[in-house]
XYZ file of C-alpha atoms in Angstrom:
73
model
C 91.452 74.800 194.019
C 88.024 76.635 193.661
C 84.919 74.839 191.946
C 85.694 77.307 188.724
C 89.559 76.382 188.600
C 88.804 72.594 189.144
C 86.481 72.512 186.549
C 88.452 74.263 184.300
C 91.623 72.160 184.538
C 89.841 68.925 183.867
C 88.506 70.017 180.674
C 91.466 71.826 179.652
C 93.324 69.198 180.371
C 90.894 66.734 178.743
C 91.251 68.939 175.280
C 94.619 69.425 175.540
C 96.614 66.499 177.013
C 95.187 63.425 174.296
C 97.297 65.147 171.534
C 100.502 65.294 173.164
C 102.694 62.142 172.376
C 105.105 62.086 175.292
C 105.938 63.577 178.208
C 109.240 65.076 177.852
C 110.154 68.727 179.681
C 109.414 70.486 177.067
C 105.843 69.473 176.789
C 104.573 69.586 179.913
C 106.515 73.275 180.458
C 104.936 74.203 176.680
C 101.056 73.194 178.226
C 101.440 74.880 181.301
C 102.182 78.171 180.091
C 99.432 77.621 177.517
C 97.007 76.780 179.911
C 97.878 79.402 182.378
C 97.450 81.790 179.076
C 94.096 79.905 178.447
C 93.225 81.035 182.313
C 94.027 84.109 182.224
C 91.831 84.689 179.145
C 88.400 83.505 180.899
C 89.343 85.579 183.965
C 90.898 82.558 186.311
C 94.090 83.357 187.988
C 96.880 81.334 188.452
C 96.367 80.826 192.313
C 92.619 79.638 191.629
C 94.167 76.727 189.814
C 97.680 76.447 191.919
C 95.250 76.353 195.168
C 94.929 72.338 195.431
C 97.052 71.463 192.709
C 100.279 72.393 194.184
C 102.046 72.070 190.522
C 100.230 72.903 187.613
C 102.925 71.033 185.975
C 103.008 67.857 187.731
C 99.106 68.049 186.946
C 99.858 68.184 183.482
C 102.557 65.375 183.824
C 100.501 62.881 185.213
C 97.604 62.965 182.962
C 100.064 62.663 180.015
C 101.376 59.793 181.793
C 97.982 58.321 182.867
C 96.542 59.460 179.362
C 99.239 57.692 177.607
C 99.041 54.241 180.020
C 95.194 54.415 179.250
C 95.956 53.612 175.750
C 98.296 50.667 176.004
C 95.084 48.462 177.563
């Protein structure tokens, strides 16, 4: 992932994942679609985002799971 792609994904996840209640398949899929729509708006390609992540879906799912785990602490 490029530095620009990494920074965008990090900011995007911090802005969009905290409002996600659960890690169900539909929520993650919708967030993945929203991420790609938002990257397109700012001129970042899906390839640029996925170069190092491999799977944006898994990265978002991981962020949801870890965010939820942090709330219980």
